[in-house]
mmCIF file of C-alpha atoms in Angstrom:
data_model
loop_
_atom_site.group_PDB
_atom_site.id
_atom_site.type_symbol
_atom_site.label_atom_id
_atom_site.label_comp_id
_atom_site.label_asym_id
_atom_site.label_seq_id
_atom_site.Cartn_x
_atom_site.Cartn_y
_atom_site.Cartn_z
ATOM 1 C CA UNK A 446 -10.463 -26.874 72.911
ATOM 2 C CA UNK A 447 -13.592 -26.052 75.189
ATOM 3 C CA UNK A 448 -13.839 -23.330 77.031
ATOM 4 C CA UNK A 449 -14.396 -25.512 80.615
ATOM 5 C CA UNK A 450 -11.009 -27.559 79.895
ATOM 6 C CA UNK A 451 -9.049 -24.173 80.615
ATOM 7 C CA UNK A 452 -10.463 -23.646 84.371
ATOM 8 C CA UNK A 453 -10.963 -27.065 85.139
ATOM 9 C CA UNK A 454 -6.965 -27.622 83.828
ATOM 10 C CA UNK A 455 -6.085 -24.617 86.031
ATOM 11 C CA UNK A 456 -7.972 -24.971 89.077
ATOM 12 C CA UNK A 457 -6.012 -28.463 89.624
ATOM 13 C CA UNK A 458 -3.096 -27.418 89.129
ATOM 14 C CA UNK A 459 -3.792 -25.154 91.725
ATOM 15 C CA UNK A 460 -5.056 -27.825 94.041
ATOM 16 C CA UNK A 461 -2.275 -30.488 92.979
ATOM 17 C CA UNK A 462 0.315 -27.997 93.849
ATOM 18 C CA UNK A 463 -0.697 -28.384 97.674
ATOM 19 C CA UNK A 464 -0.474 -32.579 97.253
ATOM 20 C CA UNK A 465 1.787 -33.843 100.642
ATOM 21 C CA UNK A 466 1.080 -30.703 102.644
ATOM 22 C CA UNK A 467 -2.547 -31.865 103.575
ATOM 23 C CA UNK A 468 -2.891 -33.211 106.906
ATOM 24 C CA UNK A 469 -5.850 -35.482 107.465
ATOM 25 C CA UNK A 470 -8.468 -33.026 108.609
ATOM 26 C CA UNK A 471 -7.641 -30.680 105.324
ATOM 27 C CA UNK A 472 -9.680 -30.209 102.527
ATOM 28 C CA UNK A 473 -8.395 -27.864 99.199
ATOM 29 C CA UNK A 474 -10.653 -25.661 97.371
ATOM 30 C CA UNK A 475 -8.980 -24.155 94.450
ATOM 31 C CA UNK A 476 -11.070 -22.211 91.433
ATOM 32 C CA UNK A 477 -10.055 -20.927 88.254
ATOM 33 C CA UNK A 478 -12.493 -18.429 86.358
ATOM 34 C CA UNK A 479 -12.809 -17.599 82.537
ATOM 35 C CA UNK A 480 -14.842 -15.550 80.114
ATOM 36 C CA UNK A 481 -15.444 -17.584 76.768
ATOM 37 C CA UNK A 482 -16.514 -15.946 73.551
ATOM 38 C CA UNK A 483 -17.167 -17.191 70.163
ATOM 39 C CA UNK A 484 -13.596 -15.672 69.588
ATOM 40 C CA UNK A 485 -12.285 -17.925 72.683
ATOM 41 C CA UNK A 486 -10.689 -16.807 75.828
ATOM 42 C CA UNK A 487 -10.514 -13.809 77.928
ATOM 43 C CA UNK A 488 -8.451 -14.062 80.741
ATOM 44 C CA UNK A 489 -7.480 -10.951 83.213
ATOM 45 C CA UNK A 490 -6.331 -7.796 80.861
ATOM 46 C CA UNK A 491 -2.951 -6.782 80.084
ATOM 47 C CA UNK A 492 -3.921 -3.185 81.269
ATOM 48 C CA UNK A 493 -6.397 -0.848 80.693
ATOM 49 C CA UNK A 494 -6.222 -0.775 76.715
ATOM 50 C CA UNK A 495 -6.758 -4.733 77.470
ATOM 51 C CA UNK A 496 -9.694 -4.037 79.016
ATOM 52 C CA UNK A 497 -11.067 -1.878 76.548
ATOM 53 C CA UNK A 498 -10.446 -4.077 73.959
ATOM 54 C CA UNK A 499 -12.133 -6.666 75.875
ATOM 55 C CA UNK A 500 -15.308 -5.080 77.224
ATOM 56 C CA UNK A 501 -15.680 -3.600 73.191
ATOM 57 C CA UNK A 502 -15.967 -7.337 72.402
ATOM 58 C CA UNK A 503 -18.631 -8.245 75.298
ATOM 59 C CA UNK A 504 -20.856 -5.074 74.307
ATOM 60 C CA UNK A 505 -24.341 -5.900 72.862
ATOM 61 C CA UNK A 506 -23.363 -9.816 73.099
ATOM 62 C CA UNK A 507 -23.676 -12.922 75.383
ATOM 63 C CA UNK A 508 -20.574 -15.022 76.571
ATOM 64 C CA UNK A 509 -20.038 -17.938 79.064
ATOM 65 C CA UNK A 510 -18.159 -17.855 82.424
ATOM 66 C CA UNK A 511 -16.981 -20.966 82.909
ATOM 67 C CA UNK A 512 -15.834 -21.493 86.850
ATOM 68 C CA UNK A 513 -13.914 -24.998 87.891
ATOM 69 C CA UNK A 514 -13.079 -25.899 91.459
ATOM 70 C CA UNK A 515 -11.221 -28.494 92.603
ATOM 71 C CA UNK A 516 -11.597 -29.997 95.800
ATOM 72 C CA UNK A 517 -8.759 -32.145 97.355
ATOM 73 C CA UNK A 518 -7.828 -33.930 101.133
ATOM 74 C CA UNK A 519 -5.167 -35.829 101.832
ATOM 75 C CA UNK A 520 -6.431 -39.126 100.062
ATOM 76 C CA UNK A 521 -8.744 -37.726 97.210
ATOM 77 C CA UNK A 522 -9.483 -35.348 95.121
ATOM 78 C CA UNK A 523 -12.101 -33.975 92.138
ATOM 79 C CA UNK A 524 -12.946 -31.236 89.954
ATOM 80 C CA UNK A 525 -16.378 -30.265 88.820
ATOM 81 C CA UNK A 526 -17.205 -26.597 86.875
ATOM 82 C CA UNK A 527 -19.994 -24.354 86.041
ATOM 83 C CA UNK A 528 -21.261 -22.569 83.043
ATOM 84 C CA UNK A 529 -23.585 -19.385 83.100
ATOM 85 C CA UNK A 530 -24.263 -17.481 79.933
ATOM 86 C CA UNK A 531 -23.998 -14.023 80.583
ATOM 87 C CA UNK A 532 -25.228 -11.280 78.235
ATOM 88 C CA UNK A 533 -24.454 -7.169 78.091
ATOM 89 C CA UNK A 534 -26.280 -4.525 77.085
ATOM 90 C CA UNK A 535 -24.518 -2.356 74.579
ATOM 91 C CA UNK A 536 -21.741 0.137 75.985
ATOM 92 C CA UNK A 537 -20.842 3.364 74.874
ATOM 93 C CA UNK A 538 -16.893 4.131 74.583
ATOM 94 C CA UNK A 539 -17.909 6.981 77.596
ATOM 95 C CA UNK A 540 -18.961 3.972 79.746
ATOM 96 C CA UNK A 541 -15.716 1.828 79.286
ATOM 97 C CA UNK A 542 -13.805 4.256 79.806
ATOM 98 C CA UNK A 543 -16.065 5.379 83.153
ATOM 99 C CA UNK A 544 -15.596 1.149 84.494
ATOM 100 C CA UNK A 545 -11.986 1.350 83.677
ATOM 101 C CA UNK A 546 -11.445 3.869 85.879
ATOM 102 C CA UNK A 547 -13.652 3.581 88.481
ATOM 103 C CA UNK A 548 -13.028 0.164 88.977
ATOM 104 C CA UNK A 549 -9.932 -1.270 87.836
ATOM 105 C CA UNK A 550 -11.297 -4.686 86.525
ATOM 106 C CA UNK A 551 -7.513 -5.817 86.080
ATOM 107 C CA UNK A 552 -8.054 -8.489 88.490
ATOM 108 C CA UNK A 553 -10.911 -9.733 86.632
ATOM 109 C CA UNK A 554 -11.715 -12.331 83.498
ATOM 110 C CA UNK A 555 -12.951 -10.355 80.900
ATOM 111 C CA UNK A 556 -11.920 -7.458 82.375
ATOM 112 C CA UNK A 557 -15.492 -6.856 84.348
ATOM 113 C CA UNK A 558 -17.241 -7.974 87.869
ATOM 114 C CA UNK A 559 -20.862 -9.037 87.560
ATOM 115 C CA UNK A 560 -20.687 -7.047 91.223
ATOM 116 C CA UNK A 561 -19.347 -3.843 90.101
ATOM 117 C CA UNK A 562 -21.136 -0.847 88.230
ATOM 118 C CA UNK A 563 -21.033 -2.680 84.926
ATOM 119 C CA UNK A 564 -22.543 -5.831 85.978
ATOM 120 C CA UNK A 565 -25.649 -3.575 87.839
ATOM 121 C CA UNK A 566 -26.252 -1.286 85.253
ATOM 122 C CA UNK A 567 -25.234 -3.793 82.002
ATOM 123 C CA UNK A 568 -25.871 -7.295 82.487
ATOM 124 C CA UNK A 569 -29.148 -7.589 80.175
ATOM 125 C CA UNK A 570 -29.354 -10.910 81.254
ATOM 126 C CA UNK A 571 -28.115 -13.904 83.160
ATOM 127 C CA UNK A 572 -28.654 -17.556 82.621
ATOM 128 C CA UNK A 573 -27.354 -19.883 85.557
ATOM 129 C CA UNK A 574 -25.789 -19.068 88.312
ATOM 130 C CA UNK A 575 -24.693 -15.397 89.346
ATOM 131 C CA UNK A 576 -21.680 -16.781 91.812
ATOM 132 C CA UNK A 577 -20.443 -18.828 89.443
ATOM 133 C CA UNK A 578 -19.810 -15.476 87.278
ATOM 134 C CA UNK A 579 -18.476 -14.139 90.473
ATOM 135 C CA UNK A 580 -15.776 -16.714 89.950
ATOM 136 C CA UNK A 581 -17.073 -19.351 92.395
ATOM 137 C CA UNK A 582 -20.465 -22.180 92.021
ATOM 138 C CA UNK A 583 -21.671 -21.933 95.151
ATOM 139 C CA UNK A 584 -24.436 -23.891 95.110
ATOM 140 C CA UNK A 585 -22.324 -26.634 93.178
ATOM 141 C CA UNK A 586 -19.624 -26.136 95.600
ATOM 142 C CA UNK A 587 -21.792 -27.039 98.539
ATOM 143 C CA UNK A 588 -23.516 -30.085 97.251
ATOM 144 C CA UNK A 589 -20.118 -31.656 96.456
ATOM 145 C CA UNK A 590 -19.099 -30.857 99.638
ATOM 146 C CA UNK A 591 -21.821 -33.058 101.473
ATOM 147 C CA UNK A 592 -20.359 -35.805 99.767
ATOM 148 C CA UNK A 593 -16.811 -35.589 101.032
#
């Protein structure tokens, strides 16, 4: 399994759930967002002992974010996703335990937000696009867009 066959799976299912409800003027745009690892996938934590667990296993290490979207109208329909490699400075138990908190990443692939506190003060580095961490390509998103 790859990690982009989980969001690109997901995102249209999403879409494909709206099929026969589009009107002619519609268009879809459903996403799905995942953290891969070499251990494989995190998806949103459990709850905060999740997220522990998960941000222990992101600290001092890089990971993908793999974002699909699927767009869909009445008579069509395609999915495309993104990849950026995302890597973390090393986080103290103190600082986990500060995010948690503060920030409630239970909404959140691998339990984090590239826009919160963590992402500011502990992405080391980023290679590809930040939206697509921020669970949607824009710049992808827009160009297949033109085409519709």
């Amino acid at each position: 399994l790859r990690g982009s066959e989980i969001p690109v799976y997901l995102s249209e299912k999403k879409a494909l759930s709206l099929r026969g409800t589009l009107h002619a003027e519609d268009i879809v745009i459903a996403a799905d967002t995942i953290v891969w690892t070499d251990h494989g996938v995190l998806n949103k934590p459990a709850d905060a002992r999740d997220a522990e667990r998960m941000l222990q296993a992101l600290s001092g290490k890089s990971h993908i974010v793999y974002t699909a979207v699927s767009l869909m109208t009445s008579t069509w329909h395609k999915t495309f996703y993104d990849a950026t490699e995302v890597t973390f400075a090393l986080l103290s138990s103190e600082e986990i335990d500060y995010y948690i908190e503060t920030c409630k990443p239970f909404d959140k692939a691998g339990a984090y937000g590239a826009q919160d506190w963590i992402g500011v003060a502990k992405i080391d580095g980023l290679r590809g696009s930040y939206f697509n961490v921020m669970g949607l390509p824009t710049h992808k998103l827009y160009a297949e867009l033109q085409l519709i």
